[in-house]
PDB file of C-alpha atoms in Angstrom:
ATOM      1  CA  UNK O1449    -128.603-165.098 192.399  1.00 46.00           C
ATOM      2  CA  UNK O1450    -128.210-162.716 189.411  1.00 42.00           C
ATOM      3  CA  UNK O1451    -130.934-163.556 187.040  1.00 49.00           C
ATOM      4  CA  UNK O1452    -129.833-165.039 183.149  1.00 53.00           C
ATOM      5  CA  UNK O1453    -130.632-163.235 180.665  1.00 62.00           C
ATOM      6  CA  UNK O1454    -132.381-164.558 177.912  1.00 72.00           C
ATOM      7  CA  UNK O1455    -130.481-165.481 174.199  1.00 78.00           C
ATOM      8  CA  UNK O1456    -130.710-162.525 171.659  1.00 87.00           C
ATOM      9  CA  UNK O1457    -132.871-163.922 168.805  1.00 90.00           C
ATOM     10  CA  UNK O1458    -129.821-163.964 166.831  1.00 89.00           C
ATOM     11  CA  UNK O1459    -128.124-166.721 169.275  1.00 87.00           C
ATOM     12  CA  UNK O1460    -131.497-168.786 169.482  1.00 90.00           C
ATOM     13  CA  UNK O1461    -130.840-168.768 165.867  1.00 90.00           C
ATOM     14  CA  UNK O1462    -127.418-169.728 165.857  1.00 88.00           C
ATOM     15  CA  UNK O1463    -128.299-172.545 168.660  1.00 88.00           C
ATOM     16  CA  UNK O1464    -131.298-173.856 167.404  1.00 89.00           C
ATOM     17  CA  UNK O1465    -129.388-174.547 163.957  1.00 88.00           C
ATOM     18  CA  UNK O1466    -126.115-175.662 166.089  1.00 86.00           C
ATOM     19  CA  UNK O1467    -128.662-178.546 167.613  1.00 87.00           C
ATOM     20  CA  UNK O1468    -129.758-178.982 164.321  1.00 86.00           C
ATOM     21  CA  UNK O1469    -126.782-180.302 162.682  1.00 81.00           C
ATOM     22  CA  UNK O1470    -125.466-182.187 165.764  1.00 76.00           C
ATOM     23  CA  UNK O1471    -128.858-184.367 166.149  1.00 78.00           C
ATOM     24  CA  UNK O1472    -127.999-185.007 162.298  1.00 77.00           C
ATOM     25  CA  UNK O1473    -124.688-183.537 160.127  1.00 71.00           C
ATOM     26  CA  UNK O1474    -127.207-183.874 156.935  1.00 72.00           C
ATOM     27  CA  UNK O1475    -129.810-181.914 158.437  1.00 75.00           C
ATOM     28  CA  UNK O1476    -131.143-179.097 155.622  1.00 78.00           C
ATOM     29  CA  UNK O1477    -130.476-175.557 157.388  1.00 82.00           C
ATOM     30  CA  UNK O1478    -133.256-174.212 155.773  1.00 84.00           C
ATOM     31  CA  UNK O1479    -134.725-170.477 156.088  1.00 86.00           C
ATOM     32  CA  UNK O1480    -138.015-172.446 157.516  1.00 89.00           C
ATOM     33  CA  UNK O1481    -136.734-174.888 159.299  1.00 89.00           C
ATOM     34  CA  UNK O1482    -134.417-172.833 161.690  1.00 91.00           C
ATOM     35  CA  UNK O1483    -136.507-170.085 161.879  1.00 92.00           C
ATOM     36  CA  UNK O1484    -139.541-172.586 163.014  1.00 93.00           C
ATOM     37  CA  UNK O1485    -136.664-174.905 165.364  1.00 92.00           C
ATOM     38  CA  UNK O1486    -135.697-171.443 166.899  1.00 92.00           C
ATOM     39  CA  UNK O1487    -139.461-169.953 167.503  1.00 93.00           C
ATOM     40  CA  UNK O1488    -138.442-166.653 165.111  1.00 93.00           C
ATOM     41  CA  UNK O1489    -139.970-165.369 161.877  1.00 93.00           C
ATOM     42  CA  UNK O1490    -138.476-166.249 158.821  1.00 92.00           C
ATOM     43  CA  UNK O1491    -138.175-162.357 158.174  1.00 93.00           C
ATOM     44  CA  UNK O1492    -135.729-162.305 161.320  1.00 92.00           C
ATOM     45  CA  UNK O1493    -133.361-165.187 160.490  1.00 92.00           C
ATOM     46  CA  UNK O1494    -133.412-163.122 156.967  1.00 93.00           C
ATOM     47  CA  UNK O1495    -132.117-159.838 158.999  1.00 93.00           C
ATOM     48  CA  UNK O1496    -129.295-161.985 160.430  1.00 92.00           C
ATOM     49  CA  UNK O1497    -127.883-164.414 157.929  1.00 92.00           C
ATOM     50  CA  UNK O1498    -129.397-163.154 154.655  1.00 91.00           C
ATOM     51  CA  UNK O1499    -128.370-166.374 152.993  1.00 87.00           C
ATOM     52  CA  UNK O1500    -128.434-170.706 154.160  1.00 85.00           C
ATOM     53  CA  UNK O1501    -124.759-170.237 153.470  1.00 85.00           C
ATOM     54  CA  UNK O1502    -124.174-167.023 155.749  1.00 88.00           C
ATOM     55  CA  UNK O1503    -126.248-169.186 158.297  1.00 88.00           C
ATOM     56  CA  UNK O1504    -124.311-172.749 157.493  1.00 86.00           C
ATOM     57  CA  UNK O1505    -120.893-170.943 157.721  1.00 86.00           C
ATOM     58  CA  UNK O1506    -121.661-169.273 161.099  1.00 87.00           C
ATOM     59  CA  UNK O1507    -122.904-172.088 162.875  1.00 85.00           C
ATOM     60  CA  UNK O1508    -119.934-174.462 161.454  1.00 83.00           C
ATOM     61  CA  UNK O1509    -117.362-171.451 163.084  1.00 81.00           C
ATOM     62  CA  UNK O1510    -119.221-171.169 166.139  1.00 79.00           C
ATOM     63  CA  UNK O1511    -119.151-175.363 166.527  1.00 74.00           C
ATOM     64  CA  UNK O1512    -115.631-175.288 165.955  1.00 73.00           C
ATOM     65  CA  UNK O1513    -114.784-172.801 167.937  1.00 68.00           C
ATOM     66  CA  UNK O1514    -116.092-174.330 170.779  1.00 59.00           C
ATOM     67  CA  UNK O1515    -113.337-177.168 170.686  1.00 62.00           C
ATOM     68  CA  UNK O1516    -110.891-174.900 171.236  1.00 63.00           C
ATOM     69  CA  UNK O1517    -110.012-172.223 173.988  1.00 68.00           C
ATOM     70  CA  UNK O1518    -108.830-169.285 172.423  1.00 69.00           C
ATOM     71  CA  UNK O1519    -107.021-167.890 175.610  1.00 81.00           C
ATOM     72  CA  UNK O1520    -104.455-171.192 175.054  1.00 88.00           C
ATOM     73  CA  UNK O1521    -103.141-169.970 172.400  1.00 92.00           C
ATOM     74  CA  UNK O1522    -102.422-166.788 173.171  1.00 91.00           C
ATOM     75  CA  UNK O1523    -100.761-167.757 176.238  1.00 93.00           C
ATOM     76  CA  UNK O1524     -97.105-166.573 175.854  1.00 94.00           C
ATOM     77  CA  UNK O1525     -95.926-167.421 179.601  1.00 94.00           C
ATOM     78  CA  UNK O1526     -96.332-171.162 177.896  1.00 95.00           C
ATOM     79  CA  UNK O1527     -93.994-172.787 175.175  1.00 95.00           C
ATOM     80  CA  UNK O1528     -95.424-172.385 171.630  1.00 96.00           C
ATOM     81  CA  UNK O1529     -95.220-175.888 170.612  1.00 96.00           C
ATOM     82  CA  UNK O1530     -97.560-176.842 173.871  1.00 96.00           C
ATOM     83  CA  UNK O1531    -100.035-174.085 173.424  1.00 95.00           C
ATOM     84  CA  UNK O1532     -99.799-175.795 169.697  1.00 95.00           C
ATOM     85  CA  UNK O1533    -100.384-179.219 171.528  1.00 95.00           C
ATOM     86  CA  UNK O1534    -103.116-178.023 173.939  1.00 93.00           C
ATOM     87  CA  UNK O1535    -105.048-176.725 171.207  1.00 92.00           C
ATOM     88  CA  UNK O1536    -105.119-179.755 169.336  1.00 92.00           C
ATOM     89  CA  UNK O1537    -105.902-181.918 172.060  1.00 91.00           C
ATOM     90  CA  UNK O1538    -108.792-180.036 173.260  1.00 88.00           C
ATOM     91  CA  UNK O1539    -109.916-180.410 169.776  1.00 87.00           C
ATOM     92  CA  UNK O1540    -109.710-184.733 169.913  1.00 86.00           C
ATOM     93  CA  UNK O1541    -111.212-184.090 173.053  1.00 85.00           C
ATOM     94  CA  UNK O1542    -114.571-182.945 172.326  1.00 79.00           C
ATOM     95  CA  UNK O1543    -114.825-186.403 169.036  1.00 78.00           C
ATOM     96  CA  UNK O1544    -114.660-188.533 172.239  1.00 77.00           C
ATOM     97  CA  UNK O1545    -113.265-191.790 173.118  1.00 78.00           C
ATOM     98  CA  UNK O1546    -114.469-195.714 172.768  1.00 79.00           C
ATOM     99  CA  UNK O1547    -118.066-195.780 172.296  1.00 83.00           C
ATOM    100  CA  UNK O1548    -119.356-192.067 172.290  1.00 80.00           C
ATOM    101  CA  UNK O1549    -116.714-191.641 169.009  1.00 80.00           C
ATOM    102  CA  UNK O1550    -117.684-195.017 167.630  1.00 84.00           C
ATOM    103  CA  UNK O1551    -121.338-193.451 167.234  1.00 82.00           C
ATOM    104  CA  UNK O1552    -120.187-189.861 166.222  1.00 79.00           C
ATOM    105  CA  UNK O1553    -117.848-191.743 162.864  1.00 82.00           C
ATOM    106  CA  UNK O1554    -121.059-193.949 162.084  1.00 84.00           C
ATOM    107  CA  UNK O1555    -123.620-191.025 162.226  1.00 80.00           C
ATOM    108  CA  UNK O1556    -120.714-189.111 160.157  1.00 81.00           C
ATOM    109  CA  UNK O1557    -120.294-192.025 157.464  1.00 83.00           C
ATOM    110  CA  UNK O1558    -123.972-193.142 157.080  1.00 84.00           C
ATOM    111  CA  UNK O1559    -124.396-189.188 155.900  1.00 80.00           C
ATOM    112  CA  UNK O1560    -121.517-188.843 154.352  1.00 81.00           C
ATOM    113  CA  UNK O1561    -120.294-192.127 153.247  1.00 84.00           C
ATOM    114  CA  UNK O1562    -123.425-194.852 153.191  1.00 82.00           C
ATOM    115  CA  UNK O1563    -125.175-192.945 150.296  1.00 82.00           C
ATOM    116  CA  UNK O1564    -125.063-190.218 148.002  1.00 87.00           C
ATOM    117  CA  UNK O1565    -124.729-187.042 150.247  1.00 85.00           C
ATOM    118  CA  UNK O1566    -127.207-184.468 149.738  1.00 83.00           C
ATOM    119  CA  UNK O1567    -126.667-181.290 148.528  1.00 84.00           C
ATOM    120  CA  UNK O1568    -127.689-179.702 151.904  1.00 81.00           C
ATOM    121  CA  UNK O1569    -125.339-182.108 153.232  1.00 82.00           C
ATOM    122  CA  UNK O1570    -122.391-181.897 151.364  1.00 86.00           C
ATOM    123  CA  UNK O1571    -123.027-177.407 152.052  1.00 84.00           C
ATOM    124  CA  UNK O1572    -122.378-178.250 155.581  1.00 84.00           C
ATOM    125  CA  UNK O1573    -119.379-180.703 155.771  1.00 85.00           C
ATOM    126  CA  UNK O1574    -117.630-178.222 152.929  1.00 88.00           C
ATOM    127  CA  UNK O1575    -118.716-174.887 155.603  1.00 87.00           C
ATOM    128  CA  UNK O1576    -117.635-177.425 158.664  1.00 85.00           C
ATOM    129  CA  UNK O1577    -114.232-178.158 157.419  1.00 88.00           C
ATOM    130  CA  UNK O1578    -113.498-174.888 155.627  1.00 89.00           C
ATOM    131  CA  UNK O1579    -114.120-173.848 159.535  1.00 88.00           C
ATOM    132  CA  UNK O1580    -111.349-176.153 161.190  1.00 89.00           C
ATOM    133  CA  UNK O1581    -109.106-175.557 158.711  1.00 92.00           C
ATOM    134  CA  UNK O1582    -109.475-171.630 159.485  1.00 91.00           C
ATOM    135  CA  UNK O1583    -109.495-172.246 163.220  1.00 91.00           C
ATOM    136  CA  UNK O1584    -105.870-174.214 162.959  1.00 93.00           C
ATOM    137  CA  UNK O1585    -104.537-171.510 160.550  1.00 95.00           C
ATOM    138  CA  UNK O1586    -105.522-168.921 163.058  1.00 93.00           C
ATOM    139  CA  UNK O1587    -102.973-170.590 165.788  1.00 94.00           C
ATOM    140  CA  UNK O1588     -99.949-170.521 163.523  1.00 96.00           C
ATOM    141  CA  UNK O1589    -100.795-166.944 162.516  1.00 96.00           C
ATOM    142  CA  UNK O1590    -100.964-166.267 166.097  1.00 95.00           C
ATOM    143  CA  UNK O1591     -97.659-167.930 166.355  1.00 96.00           C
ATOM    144  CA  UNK O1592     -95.931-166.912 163.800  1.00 96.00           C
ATOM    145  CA  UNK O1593     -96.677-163.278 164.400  1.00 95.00           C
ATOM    146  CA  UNK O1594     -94.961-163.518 167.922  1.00 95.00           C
ATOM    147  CA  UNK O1595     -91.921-164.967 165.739  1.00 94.00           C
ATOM    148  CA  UNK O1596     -92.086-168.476 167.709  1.00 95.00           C
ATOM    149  CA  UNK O1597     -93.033-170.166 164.781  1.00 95.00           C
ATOM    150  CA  UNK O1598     -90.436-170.366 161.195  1.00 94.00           C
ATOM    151  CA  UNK O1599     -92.166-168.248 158.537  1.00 93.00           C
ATOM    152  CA  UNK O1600     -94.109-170.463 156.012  1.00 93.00           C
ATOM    153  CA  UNK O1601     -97.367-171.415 154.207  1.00 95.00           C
ATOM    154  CA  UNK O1602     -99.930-171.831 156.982  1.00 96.00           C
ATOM    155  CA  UNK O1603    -103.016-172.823 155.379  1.00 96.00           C
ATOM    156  CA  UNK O1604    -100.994-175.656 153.947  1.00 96.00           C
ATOM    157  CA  UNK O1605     -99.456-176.615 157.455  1.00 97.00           C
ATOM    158  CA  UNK O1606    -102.795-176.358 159.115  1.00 96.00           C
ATOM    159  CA  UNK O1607    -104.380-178.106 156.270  1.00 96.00           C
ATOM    160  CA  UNK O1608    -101.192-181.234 157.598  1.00 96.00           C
ATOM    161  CA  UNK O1609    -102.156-180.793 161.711  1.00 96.00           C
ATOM    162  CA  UNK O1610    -105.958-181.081 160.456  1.00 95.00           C
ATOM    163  CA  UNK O1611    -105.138-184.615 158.770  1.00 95.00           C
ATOM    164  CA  UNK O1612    -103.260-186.024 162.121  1.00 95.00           C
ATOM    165  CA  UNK O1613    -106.226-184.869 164.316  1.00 93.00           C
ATOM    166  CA  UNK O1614    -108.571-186.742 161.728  1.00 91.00           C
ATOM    167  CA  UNK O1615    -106.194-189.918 161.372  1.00 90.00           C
ATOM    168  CA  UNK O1616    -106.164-189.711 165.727  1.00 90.00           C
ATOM    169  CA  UNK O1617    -109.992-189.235 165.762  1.00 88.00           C
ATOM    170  CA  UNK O1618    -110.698-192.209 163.799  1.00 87.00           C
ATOM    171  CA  UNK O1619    -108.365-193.781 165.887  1.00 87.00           C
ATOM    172  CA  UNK O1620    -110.059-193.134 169.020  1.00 84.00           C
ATOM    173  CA  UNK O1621    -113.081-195.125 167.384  1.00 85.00           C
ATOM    174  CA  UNK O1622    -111.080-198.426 166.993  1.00 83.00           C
ATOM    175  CA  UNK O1623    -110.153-200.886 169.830  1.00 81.00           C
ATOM    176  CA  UNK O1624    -107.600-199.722 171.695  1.00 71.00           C
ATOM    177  CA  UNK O1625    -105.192-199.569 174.726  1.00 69.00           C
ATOM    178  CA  UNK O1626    -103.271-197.362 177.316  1.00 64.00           C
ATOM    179  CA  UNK O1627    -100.024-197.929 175.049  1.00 68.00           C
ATOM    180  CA  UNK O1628    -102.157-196.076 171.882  1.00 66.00           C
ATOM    181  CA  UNK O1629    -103.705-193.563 174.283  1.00 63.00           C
ATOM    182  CA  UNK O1630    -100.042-193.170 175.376  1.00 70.00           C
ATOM    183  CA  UNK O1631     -98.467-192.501 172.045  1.00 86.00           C
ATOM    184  CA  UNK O1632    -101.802-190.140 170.948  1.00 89.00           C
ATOM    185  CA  UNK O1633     -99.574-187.201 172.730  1.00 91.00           C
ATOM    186  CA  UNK O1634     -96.200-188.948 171.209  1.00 92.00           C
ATOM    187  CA  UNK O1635     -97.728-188.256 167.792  1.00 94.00           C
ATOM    188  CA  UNK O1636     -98.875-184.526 168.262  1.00 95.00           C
ATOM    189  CA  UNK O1637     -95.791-183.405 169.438  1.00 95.00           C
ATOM    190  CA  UNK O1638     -94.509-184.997 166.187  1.00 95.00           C
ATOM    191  CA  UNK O1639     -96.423-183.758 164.078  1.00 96.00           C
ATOM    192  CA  UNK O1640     -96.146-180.057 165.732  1.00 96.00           C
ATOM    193  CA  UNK O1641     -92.092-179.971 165.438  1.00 95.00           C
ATOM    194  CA  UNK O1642     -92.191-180.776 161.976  1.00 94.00           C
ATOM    195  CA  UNK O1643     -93.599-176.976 161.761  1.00 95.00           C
ATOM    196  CA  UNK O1644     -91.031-176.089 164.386  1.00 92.00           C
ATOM    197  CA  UNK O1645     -87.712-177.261 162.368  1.00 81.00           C
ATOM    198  CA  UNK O1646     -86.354-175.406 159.113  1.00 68.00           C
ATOM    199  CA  UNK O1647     -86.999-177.955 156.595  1.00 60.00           C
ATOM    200  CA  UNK O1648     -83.769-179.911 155.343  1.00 54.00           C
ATOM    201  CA  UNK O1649     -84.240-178.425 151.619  1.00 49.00           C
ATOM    202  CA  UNK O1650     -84.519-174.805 152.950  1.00 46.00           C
ATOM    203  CA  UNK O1651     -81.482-175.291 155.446  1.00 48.00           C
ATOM    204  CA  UNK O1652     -79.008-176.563 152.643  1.00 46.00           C
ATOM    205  CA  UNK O1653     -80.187-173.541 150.143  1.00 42.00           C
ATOM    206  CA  UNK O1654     -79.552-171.111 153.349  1.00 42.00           C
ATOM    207  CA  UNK O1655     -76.461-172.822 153.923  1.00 44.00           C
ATOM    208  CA  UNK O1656     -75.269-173.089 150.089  1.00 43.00           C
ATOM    209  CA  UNK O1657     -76.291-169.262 149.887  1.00 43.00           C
ATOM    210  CA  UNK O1658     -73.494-168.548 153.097  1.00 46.00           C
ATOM    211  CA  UNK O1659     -70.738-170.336 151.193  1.00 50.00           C
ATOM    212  CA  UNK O1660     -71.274-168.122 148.389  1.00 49.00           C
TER     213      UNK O1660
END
């Protein structure tokens, strides 16, 4: 058996605030309290993320990269649109079903919701989201690049396939049945070809423009 090797201080760092913030989303990342979670001197955490935010925003990427292969979308022996569709499923994946995303939505509205959010708090959720939003825009870059994917604005369309995947997650809290679990897919694929087909506005200006 090949022995593990042990985390670089930076990763007990990164992991040790990672546990942090999923025990509790309001949790202060502070200099001391990582450094003391993670068994390292305040002076190292300093050497790594000179800054809570530098800290906050690198554990929110590493979280949310984590609900995502990124092999999947780079796949080009598969269609776009299902790369597009794995993605996004892997991410509703990881909130859960029934029960275990009943808990996650109460832990995430007692902190965020229940009572006036914290300062600390309110750091994270903006780093956490500013983090999925750059994770979806990264798979229409990746997509549009190859030319499978119309030209457009895509921190505004990821900022769109982010709002579906909350509206499904919050779903996946409520009662449901095989019929909803069913049309989950239904609406992903949706929601993906609205990014696949030329808008109508933009097809009658191309098509006025041909006349001419």
């Amino acid at each position: 058996m090949v022995p593990q090797s042990e985390p670089s201080t930076r990763d007990r760092i990164l992991i040790a605030a990672a546990t942090m913030v999923s025990e509790d989303p309001g949790a202060r990342l502070s200099v001391r309290a990582v450094a003391a979670r993670a068994g390292v001197s305040t002076g190292s955490l300093r050497h790594f993320f000179p800054t809570q935010r530098a800290l906050i925003d690198e554990v929110a990427a590493g979280i949310t990269g984590l609900f995502a292969s990124a092999d999947v979308i780079e796949d080009t022996t598969v269609p776009a649109e299902d790369r597009l569709l794995a993605c996004m499923q892997q991410v509703l994946a990881a909130t859960g079903a029934g029960e275990q995303a009943r808990h996650a939505w109460r832990h995430t509205l007692e902190t965020y919701v229940g009572s006036e959010p914290s300062a600390d708090a309110i750091a994270t959720y903006l780093a956490f989201s500013a983090a999925g939003l750059r994770r979806t825009e990264h798979w229409l870059d990746v997509l549009e690049k190859e030319g499978v994917l119309p030209p457009g604005d895509n921190a505004q369309r990821a900022a769109y396939l982010n709002v579906v995947l909350d509206g499904l997650a919050i779903a996946r809290a409520l009662p449901t049945d095989a019929a909803r679990i069913r049309s989950e897919t239904d609406t992903l694929r949706y929601a993906i070809s609205m990014l696949f087909t030329p808008h109508p506005h933009r097809r009658a200006a191309s098509t006025h423009k041909a006349d001419l």
